[in-house]
Short mmCIF file of C-alpha atoms (C1' of nucleotides) in Angstrom, two decimals:
data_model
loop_
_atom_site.label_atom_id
_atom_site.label_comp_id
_atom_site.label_asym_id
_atom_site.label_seq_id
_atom_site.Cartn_x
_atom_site.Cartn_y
_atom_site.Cartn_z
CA UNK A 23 40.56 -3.99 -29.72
CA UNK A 24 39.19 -3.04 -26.34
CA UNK A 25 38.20 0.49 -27.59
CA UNK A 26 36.07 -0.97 -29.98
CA UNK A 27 34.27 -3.35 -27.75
CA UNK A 28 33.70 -0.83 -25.55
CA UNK A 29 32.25 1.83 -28.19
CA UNK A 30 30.10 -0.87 -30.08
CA UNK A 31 29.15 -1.89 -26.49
CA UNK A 32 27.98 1.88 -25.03
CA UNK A 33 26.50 2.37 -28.63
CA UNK A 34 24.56 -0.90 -28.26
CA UNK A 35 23.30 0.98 -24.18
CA UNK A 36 22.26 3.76 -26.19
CA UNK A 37 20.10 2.49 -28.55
CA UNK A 38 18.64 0.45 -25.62
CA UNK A 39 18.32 3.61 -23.63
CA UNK A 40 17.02 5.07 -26.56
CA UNK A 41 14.45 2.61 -26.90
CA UNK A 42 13.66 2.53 -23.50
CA UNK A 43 12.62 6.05 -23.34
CA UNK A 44 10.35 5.91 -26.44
CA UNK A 45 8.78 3.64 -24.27
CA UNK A 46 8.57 5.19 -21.36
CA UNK A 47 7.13 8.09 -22.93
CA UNK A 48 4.54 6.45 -24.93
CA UNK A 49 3.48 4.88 -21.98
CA UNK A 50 3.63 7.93 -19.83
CA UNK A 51 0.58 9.49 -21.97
CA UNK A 52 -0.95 5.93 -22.31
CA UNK A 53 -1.31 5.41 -18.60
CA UNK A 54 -1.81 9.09 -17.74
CA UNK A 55 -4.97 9.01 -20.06
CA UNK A 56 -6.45 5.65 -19.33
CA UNK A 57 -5.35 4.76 -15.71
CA UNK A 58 -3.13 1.43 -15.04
CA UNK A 59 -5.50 -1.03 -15.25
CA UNK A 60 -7.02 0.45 -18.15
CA UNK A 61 -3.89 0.91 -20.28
CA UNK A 62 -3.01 -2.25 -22.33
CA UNK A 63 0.80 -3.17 -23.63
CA UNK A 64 -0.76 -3.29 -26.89
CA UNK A 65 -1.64 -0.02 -26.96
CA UNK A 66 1.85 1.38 -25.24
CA UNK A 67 3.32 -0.48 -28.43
CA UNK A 68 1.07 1.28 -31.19
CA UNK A 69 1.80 4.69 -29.48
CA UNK A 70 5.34 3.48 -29.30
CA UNK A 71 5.02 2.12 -33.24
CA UNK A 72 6.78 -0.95 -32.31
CA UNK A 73 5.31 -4.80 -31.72
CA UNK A 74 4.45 -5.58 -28.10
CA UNK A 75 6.73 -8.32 -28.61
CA UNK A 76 9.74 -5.69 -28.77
CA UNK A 77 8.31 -3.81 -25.19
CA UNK A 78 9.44 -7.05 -23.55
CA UNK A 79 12.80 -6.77 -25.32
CA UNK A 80 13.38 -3.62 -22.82
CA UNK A 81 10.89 -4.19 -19.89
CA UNK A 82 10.00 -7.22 -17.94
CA UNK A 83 5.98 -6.45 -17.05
CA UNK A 84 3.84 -4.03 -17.70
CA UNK A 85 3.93 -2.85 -13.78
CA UNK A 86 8.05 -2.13 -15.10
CA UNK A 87 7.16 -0.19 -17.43
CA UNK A 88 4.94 2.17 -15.56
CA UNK A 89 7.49 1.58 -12.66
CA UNK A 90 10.20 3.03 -14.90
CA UNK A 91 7.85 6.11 -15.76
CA UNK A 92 7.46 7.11 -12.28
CA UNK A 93 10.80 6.84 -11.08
CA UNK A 94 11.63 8.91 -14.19
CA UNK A 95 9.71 11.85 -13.44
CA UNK A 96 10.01 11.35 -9.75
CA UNK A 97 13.70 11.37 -9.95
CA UNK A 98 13.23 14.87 -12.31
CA UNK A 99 11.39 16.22 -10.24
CA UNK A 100 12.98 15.43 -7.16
CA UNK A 101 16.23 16.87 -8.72
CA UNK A 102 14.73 20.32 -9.62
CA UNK A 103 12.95 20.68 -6.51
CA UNK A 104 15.99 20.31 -4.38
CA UNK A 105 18.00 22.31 -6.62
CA UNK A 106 15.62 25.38 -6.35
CA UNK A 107 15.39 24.76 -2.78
CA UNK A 108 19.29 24.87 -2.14
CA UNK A 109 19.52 28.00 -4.30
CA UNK A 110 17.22 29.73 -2.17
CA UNK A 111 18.56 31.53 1.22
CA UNK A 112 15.64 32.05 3.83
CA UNK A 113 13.27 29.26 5.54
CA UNK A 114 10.56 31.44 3.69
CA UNK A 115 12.20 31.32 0.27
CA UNK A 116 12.71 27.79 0.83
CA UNK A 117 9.30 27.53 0.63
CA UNK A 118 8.58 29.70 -1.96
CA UNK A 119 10.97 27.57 -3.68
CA UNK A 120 9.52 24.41 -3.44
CA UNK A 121 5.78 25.38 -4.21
CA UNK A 122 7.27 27.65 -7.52
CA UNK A 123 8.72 24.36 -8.47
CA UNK A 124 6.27 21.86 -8.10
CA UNK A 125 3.78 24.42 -10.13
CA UNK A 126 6.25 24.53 -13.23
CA UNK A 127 6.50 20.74 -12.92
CA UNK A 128 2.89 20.43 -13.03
CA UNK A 129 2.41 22.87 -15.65
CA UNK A 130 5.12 21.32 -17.80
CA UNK A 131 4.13 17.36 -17.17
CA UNK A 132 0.76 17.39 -17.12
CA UNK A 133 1.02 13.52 -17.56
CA UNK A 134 2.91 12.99 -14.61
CA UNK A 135 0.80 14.77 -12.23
CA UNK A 136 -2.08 13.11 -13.84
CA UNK A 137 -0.49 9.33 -12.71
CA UNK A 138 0.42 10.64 -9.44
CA UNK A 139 -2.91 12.59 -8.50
CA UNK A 140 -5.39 11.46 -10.20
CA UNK A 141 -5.13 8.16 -11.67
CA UNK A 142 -6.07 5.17 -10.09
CA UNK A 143 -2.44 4.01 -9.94
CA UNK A 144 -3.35 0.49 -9.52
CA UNK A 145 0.72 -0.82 -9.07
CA UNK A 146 1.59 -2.95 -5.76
CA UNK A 147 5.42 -2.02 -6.00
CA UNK A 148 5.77 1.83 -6.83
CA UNK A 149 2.81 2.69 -4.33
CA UNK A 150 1.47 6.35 -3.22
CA UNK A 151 3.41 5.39 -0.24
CA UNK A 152 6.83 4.65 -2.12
CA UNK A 153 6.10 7.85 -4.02
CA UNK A 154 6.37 10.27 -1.04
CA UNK A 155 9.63 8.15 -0.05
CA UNK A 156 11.07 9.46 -3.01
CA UNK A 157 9.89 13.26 -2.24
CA UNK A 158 10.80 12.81 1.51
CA UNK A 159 14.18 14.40 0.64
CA UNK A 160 12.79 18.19 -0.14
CA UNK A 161 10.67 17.96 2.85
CA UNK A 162 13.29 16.98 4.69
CA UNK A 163 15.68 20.03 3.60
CA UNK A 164 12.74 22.05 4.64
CA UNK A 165 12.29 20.56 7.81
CA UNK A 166 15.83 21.94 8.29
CA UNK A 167 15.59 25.46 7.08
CA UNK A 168 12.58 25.97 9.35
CA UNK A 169 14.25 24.66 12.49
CA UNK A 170 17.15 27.14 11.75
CA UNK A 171 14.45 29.96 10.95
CA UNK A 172 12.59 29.03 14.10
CA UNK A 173 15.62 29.01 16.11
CA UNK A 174 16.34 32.87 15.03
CA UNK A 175 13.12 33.58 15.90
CA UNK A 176 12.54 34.54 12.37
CA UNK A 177 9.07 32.64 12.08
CA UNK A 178 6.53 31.27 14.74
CA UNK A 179 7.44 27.92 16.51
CA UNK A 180 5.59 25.50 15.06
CA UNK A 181 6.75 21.92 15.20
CA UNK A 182 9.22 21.82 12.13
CA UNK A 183 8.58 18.85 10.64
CA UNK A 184 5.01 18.65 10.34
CA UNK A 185 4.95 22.33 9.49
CA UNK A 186 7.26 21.36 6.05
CA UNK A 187 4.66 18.28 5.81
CA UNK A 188 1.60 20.86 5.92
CA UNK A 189 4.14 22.77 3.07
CA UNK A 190 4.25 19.75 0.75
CA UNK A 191 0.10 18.83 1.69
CA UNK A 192 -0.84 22.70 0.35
CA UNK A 193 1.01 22.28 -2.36
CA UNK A 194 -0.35 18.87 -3.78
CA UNK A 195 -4.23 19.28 -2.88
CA UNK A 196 -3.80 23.03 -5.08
CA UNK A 197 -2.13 20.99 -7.97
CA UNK A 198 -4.73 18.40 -7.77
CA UNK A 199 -7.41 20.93 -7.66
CA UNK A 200 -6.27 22.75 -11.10
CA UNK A 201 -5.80 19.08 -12.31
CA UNK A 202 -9.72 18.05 -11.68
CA UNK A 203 -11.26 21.25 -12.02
CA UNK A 204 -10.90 23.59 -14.67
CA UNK A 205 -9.31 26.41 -12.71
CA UNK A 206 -10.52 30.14 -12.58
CA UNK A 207 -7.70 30.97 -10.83
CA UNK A 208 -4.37 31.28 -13.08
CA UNK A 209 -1.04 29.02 -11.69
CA UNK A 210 0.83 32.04 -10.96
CA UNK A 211 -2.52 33.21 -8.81
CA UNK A 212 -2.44 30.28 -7.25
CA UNK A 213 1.04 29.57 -5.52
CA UNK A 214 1.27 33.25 -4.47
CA UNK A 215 -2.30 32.21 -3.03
CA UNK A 216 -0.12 29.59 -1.10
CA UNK A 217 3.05 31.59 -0.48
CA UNK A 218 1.31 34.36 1.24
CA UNK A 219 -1.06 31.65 3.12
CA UNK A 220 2.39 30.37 4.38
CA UNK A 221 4.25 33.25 5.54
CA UNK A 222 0.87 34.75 7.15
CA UNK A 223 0.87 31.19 9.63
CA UNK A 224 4.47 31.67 9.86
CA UNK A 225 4.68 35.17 11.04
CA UNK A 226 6.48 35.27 14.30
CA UNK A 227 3.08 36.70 16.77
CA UNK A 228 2.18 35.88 20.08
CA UNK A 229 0.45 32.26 20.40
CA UNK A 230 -3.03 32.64 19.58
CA UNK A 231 -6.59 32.04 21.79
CA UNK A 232 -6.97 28.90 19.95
CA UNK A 233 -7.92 25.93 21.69
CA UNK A 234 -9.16 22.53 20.68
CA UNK A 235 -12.40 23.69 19.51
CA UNK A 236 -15.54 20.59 18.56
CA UNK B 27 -55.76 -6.69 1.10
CA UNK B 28 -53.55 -3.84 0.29
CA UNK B 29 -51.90 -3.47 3.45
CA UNK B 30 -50.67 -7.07 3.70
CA UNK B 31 -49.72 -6.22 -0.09
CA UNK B 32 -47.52 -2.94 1.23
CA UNK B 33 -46.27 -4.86 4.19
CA UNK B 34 -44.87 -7.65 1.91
CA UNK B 35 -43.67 -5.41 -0.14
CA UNK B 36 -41.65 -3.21 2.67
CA UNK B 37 -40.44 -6.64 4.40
CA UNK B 38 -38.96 -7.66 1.10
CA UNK B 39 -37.40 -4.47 0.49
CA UNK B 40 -35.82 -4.19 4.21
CA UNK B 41 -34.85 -7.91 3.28
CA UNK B 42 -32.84 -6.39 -0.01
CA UNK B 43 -31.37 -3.46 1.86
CA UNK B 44 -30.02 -5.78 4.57
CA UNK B 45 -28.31 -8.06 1.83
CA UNK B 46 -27.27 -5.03 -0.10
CA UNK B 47 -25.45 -3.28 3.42
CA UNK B 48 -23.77 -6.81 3.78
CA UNK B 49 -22.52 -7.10 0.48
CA UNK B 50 -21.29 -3.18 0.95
CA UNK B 51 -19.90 -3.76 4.13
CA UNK B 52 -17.79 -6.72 2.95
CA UNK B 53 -16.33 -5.27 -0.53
CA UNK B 54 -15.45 -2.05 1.95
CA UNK B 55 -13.06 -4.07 3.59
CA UNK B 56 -11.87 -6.15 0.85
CA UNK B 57 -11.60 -3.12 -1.50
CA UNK B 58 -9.91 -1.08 1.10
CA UNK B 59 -7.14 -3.98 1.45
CA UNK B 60 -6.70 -5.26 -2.22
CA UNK B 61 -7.49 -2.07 -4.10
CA UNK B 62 -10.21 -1.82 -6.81
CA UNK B 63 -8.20 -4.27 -9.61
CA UNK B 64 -7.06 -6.57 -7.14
CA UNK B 65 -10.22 -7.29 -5.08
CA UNK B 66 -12.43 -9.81 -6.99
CA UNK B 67 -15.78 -10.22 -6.60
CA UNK B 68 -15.64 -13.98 -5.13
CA UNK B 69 -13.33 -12.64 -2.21
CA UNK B 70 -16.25 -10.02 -1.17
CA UNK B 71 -18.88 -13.21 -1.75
CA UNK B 72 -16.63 -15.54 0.72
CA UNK B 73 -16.58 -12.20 2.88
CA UNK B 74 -20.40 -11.80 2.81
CA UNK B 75 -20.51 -15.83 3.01
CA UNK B 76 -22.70 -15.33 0.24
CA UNK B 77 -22.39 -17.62 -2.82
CA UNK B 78 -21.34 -14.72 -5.91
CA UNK B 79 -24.79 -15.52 -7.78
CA UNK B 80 -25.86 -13.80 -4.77
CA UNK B 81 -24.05 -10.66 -4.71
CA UNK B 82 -25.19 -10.49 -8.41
CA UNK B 83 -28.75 -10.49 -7.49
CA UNK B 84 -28.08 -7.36 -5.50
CA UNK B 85 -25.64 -5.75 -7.75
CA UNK B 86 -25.29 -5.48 -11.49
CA UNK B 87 -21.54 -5.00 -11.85
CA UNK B 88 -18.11 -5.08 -9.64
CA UNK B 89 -18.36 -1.35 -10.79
CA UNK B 90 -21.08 -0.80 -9.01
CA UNK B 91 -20.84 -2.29 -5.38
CA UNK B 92 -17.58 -0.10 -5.85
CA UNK B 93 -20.23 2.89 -6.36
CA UNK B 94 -21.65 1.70 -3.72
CA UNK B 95 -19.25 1.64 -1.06
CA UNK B 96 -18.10 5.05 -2.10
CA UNK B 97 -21.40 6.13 -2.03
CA UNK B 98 -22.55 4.94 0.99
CA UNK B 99 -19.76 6.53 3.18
CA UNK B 100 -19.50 9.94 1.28
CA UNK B 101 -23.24 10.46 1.63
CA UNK B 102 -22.30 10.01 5.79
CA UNK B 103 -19.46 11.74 5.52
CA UNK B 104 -20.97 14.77 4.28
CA UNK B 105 -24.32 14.74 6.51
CA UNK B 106 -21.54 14.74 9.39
CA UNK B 107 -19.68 17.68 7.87
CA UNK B 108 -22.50 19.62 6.76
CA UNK B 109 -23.99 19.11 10.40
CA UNK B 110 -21.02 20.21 12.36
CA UNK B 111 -20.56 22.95 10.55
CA UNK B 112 -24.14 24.33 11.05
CA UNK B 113 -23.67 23.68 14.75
CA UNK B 114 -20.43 25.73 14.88
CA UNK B 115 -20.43 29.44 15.34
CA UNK B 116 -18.18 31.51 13.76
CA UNK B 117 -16.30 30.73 10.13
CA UNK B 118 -13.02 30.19 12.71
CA UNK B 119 -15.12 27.73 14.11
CA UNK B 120 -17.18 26.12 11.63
CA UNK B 121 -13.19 25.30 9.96
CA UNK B 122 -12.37 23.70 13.10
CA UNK B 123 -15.68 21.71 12.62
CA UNK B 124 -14.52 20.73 9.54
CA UNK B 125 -11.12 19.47 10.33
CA UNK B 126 -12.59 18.02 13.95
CA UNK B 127 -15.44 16.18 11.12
CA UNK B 128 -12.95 14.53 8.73
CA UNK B 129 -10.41 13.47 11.77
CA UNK B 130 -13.13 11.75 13.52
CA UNK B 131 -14.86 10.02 10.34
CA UNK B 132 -11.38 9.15 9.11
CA UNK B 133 -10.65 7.23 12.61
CA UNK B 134 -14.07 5.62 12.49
CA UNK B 135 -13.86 4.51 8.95
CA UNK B 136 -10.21 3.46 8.61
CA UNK B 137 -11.20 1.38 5.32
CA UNK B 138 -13.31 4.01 3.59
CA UNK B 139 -10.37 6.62 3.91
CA UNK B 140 -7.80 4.11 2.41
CA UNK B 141 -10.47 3.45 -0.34
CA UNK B 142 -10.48 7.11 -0.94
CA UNK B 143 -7.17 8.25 -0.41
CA UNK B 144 -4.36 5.56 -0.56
CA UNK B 145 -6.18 2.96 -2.94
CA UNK B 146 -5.92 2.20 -6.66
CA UNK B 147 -9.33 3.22 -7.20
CA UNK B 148 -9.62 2.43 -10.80
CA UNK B 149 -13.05 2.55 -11.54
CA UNK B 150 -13.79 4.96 -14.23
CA UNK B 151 -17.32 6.01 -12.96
CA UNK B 152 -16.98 7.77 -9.52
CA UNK B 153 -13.91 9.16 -9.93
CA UNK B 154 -11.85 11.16 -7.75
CA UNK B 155 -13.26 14.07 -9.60
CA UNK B 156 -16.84 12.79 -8.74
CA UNK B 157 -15.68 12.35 -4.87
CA UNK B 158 -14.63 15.91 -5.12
CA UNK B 159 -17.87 17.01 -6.23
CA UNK B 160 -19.76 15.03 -3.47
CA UNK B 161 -17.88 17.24 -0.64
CA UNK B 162 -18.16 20.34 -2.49
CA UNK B 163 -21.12 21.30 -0.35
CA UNK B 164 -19.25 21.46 2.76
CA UNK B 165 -16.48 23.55 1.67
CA UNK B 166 -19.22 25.78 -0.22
CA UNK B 167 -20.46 26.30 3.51
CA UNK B 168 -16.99 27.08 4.62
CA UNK B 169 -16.59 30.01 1.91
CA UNK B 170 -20.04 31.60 3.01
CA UNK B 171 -18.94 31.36 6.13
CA UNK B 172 -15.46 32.59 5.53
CA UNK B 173 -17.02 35.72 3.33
CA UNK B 174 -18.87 37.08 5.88
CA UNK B 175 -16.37 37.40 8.50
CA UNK B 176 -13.96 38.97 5.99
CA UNK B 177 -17.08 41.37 5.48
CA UNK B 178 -16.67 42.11 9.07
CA UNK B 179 -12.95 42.02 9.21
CA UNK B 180 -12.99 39.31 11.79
CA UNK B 181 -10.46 37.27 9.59
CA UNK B 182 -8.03 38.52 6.84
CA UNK B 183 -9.01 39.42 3.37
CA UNK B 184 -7.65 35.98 1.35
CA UNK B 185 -10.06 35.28 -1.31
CA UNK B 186 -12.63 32.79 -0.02
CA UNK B 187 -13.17 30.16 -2.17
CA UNK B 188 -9.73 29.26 -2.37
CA UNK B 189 -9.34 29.57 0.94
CA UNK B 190 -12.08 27.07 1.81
CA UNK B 191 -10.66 24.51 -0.59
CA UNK B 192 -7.09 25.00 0.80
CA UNK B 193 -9.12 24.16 4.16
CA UNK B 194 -10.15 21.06 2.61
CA UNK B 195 -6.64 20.07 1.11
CA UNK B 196 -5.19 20.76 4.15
CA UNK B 197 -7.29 18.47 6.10
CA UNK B 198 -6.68 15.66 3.32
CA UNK B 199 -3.41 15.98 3.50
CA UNK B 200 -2.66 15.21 7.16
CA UNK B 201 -4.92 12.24 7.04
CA UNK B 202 -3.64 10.98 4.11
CA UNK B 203 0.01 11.45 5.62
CA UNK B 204 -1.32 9.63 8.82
CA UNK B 205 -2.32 6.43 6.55
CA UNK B 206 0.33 5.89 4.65
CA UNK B 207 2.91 6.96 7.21
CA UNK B 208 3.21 5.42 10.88
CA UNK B 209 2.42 8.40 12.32
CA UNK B 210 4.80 9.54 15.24
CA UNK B 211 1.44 12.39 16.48
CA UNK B 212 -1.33 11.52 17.86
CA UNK B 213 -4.73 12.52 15.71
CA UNK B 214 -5.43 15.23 17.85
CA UNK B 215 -2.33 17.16 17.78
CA UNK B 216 -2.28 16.61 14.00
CA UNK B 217 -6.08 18.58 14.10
CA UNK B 218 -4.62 21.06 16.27
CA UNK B 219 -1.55 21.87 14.36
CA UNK B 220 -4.03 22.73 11.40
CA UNK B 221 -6.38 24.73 13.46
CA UNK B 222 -3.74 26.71 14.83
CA UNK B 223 -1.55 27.24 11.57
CA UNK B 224 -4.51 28.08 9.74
CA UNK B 225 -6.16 30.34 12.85
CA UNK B 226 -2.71 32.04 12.40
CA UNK B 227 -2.73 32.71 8.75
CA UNK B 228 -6.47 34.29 9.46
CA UNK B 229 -5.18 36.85 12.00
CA UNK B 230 -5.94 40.53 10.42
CA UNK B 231 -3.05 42.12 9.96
CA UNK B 232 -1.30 44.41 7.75
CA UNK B 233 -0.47 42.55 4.24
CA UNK B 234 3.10 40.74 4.45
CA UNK B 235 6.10 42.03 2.64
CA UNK B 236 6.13 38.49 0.63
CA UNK B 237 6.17 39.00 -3.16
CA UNK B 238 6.06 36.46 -6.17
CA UNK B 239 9.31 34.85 -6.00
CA UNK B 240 11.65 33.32 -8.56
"C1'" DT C 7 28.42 -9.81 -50.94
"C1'" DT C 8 27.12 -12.63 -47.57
"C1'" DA C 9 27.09 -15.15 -43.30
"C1'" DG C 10 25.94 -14.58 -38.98
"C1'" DA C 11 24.34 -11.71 -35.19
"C1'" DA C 12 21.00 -8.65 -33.35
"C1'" DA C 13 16.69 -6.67 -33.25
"C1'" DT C 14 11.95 -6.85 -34.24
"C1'" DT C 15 7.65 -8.91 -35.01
"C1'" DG C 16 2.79 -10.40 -34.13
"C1'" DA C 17 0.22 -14.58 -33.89
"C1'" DC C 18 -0.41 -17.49 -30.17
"C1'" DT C 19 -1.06 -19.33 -25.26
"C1'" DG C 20 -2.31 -19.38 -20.59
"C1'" DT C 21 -4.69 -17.42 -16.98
"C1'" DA C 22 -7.61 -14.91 -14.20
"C1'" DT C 23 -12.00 -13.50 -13.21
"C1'" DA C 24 -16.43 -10.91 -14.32
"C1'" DG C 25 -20.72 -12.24 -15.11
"C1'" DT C 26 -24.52 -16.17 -16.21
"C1'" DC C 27 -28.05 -19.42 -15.43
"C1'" DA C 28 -29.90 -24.12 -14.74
"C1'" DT C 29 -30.45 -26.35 -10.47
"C1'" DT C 30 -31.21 -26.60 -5.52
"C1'" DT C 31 -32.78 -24.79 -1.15
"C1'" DT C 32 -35.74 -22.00 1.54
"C1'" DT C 33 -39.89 -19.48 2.33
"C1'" DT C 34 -44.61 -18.47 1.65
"C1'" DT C 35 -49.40 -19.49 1.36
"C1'" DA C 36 -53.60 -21.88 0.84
"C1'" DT D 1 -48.62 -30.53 4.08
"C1'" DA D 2 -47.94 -29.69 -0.58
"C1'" DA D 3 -47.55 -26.70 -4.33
"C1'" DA D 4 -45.80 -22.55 -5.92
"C1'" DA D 5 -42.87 -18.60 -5.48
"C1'" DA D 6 -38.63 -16.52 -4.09
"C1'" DA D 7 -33.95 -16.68 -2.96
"C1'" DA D 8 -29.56 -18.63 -3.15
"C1'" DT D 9 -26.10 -21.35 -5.27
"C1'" DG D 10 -21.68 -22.46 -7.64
"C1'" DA D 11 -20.13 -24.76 -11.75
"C1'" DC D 12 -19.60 -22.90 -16.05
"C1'" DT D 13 -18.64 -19.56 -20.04
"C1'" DA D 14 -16.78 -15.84 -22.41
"C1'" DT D 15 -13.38 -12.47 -22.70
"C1'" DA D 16 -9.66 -9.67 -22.28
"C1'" DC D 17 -5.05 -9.21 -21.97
"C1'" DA D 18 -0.20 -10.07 -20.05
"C1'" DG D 19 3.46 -12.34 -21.52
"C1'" DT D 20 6.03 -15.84 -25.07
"C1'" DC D 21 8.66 -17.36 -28.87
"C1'" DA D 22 9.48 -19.22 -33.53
"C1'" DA D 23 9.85 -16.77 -37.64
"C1'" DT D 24 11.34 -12.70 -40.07
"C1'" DT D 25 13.66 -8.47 -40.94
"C1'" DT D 26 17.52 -5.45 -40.27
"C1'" DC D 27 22.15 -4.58 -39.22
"C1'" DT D 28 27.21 -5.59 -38.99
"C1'" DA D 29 31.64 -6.73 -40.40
"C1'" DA D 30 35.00 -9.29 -42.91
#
DNA sequence: TTAGAAATTGACTGTATAGTCATTTTTTTA
DNA sequence: TAAAAAAATGACTATACAGTCAATTTCTAA
C-alpha cells in the first residue's frame, strides 16, 4: 500500500509543520517582547501550551527556534517585496513599490520588525548581517531598474547601486523610528514623506554646487 | 589641614576615574567583539589585567559598565555633533556637518559603532530607544536649522522634523552598511553621495508630479 | 479491544557565569 | 619601620536556564 504510506506519511509532515508553526509563532511574540537573551524556552512552551520537553521534539536549540522565526518572516517578506516590485513598471515606481511594501509589512508584523530593529537579537548564526543577505535580492532588482532609468536619462546619475542601498537605508531608519517613538506622523504620511524625498534627489537637473563641505 | 584633606580626596578620585576609563575601555572592545550576552565580565577583567573583584569595586553590575561604555562615547559623540553643527553656516551646511560628524566618529571609534549598530545589545536599560534619545539634540539643531531656510525659501518646503530625522537615518544607514558589508567605497564618497542626494532633494523647485502609489 | 507506536510531558541535570567576600598585597602615615 | 588603611585578588557561591530522557498519555490499526 504505497498510497497509504505516503498519505499517513505527509499527514504525519503536517502535523509536524503544524506544530512547528505554533511554535514559531509563540515564540515570535515571546522574543519580540523580551529580546533573545531574555526570552526563556519555558516560556515559548507556556505561550505555545505545550511542555518544553515537546519544543525539542520540533527544534534543536533555542537559537533554531528563533532562527526558524526569522527566516519565516524574512522569506514573507522578501516574497511580497519582490512581487510588488516586479509588478511595478518605472525605476520610480519601483521604488514606490518597495517602501509601500515594507510599510504594510511593518504595520501588519509588528513582531517581526520589533526582532529585526529593535531587539537586541543576540543570535551568532542568523546575524543583522545574514539578515540583509536575505533582503539583498529587492535591492538588487532595484539596482537594475535604476541603471535602466539612468540610462534613459529618466532620473539623475547617481551611482545605481548605492542609490537603491540609500532606498532600502530610508526606508528602515523611518520604520524604526515609528517603531521607538510613538509617531505623530501617520504610515501613509510617512512613506509619501519618503517617496517624494526620493523622486526630488532623483530628478534629472544639472549637477549641483555641492562640494565636500567640513 | 583641609587642603591636604581635598587633595587626598581629588588624587583618590582621579585614581577611580583612571580605573573606571580602563575598565570602560576594555569591555568597549570586548563588548564590541562578543556582543552584550556573549562578553563576560572575566574576559573584560583579563582585558583590563585586573582581577574581576576589581572591576566590581568600580562597577556594580555587567549592566552597568555596558551603560557605561555607551555612555561614555554617546556623550562624545554628541559634543562633536552638536559642535560642528554650530560651526557650520547654513542648514545645507550644518547637514553636511552632521554626516562629515558621524563618518569621522564612526572611523575613529570602530568598536563603539559596532556596539551601537551591528551588536546584540541586550541590555534592557539603555536601549536603542534611550540611544535615540541621547542624539536627539543634534537632529533638533538640524530642524531649526532646516526651518529657517525653508522660511527663506533657500531649501524646499518638506516638513522639518522629519526631514532632520531622515538626515539622521540616512547617515546610520550608510555606516551601518559600511560595517557589516566590505565596503567596495571609500568613506568619503559614501559622505558625499549623501550630501549630494540629499542637497538634491533640497533644491526649490516646483512640487513633483509623484502621488501616493499602490 | 488492545497491543504497540507515536507524541507529549515535566522533573531533572549540567553548565556557565554574575556577583561575593575573606584573604593578601600595596600604600599611606606617624 | 611598623601599624593601619586602602586596594586588589581570585576561589567560591548562588542562580538561572538550555537541553535531556524515563515515564506517561494519546493515537492507530488490526
Amino acid at each position: 500500500m504505497p498510497e497509504a504510506v505516503q498519505s499517513a506519511k505527509t499527514k504525519k509532515q503536517i502535523v509536524s509543520e503544524f506544530r512547528q508553526s505554533e511554535i514559531i509563532t509563540a515564540a515570535r511574540r515571546v522574543f519580540a517582547e523580551k529580546g533573545y537573551i531574555a526570552a526563556t524556552v519555558d516560556e515559548i512552551a507556556a505561550l505555545a501550551t505545550l511542555a518544553k520537553g515537546t519544543i525539542y521534539v520540533y527544534f534543536e536549540s533555542k537559537e533554531q527556534i528563533y532562527n526558524a522565526v526569522l527566516e519565516d518572516d524574512l522569506e514573507a517578506l522578501r516574497a511580497l517585496t519582490l512581487e510588488k516590485i516586479a509588478a511595478a513598471g518605472t525605476a520610480r515606481e519601483k521604488i514606490s513599490a518597495y517602501v509601500n511594501a515594507r510599510f504594510k509589512y511593518c504595520e501588519e508584523r509588528r513582531d517581526f520588525f520589533r526582532i529585526m530593529y529593535i531587539e537586541p537579537s543576540g543570535s551568532p548564526v542568523l546575524s543583522k548581517a545574514k539578515a540583509r543577505e536575505w533582503l539583498r535580492e529587492p535591492v538588487r532588482q532595484l539596482t537594475v531598474a535604476i541603471e535602466s532609468a539612468i540610462a534613459q536619462k529618466l532620473i539623475r546619475p547617481w551611482p545605481a547601486e548605492i542609490l537603491a542601498w540609500t532606498v532600502a537605508d530610508l526606508t528602515t531608519g523611518a520604520l524604526q523610528r515609528r517603531l521607538v517613538t510613538t509617531p505623530a506622523t501617520t504610515a501613509r504620511e510617512d512613506a509619501d514623506f519618503l517617496i517624494n524625498f526620493i523622486n526630488a534627489a532623483l530628478h534629472p537637473r544639472q549637477v549641483e554646487h555641492a562640494h565636500a563641505e567640513n
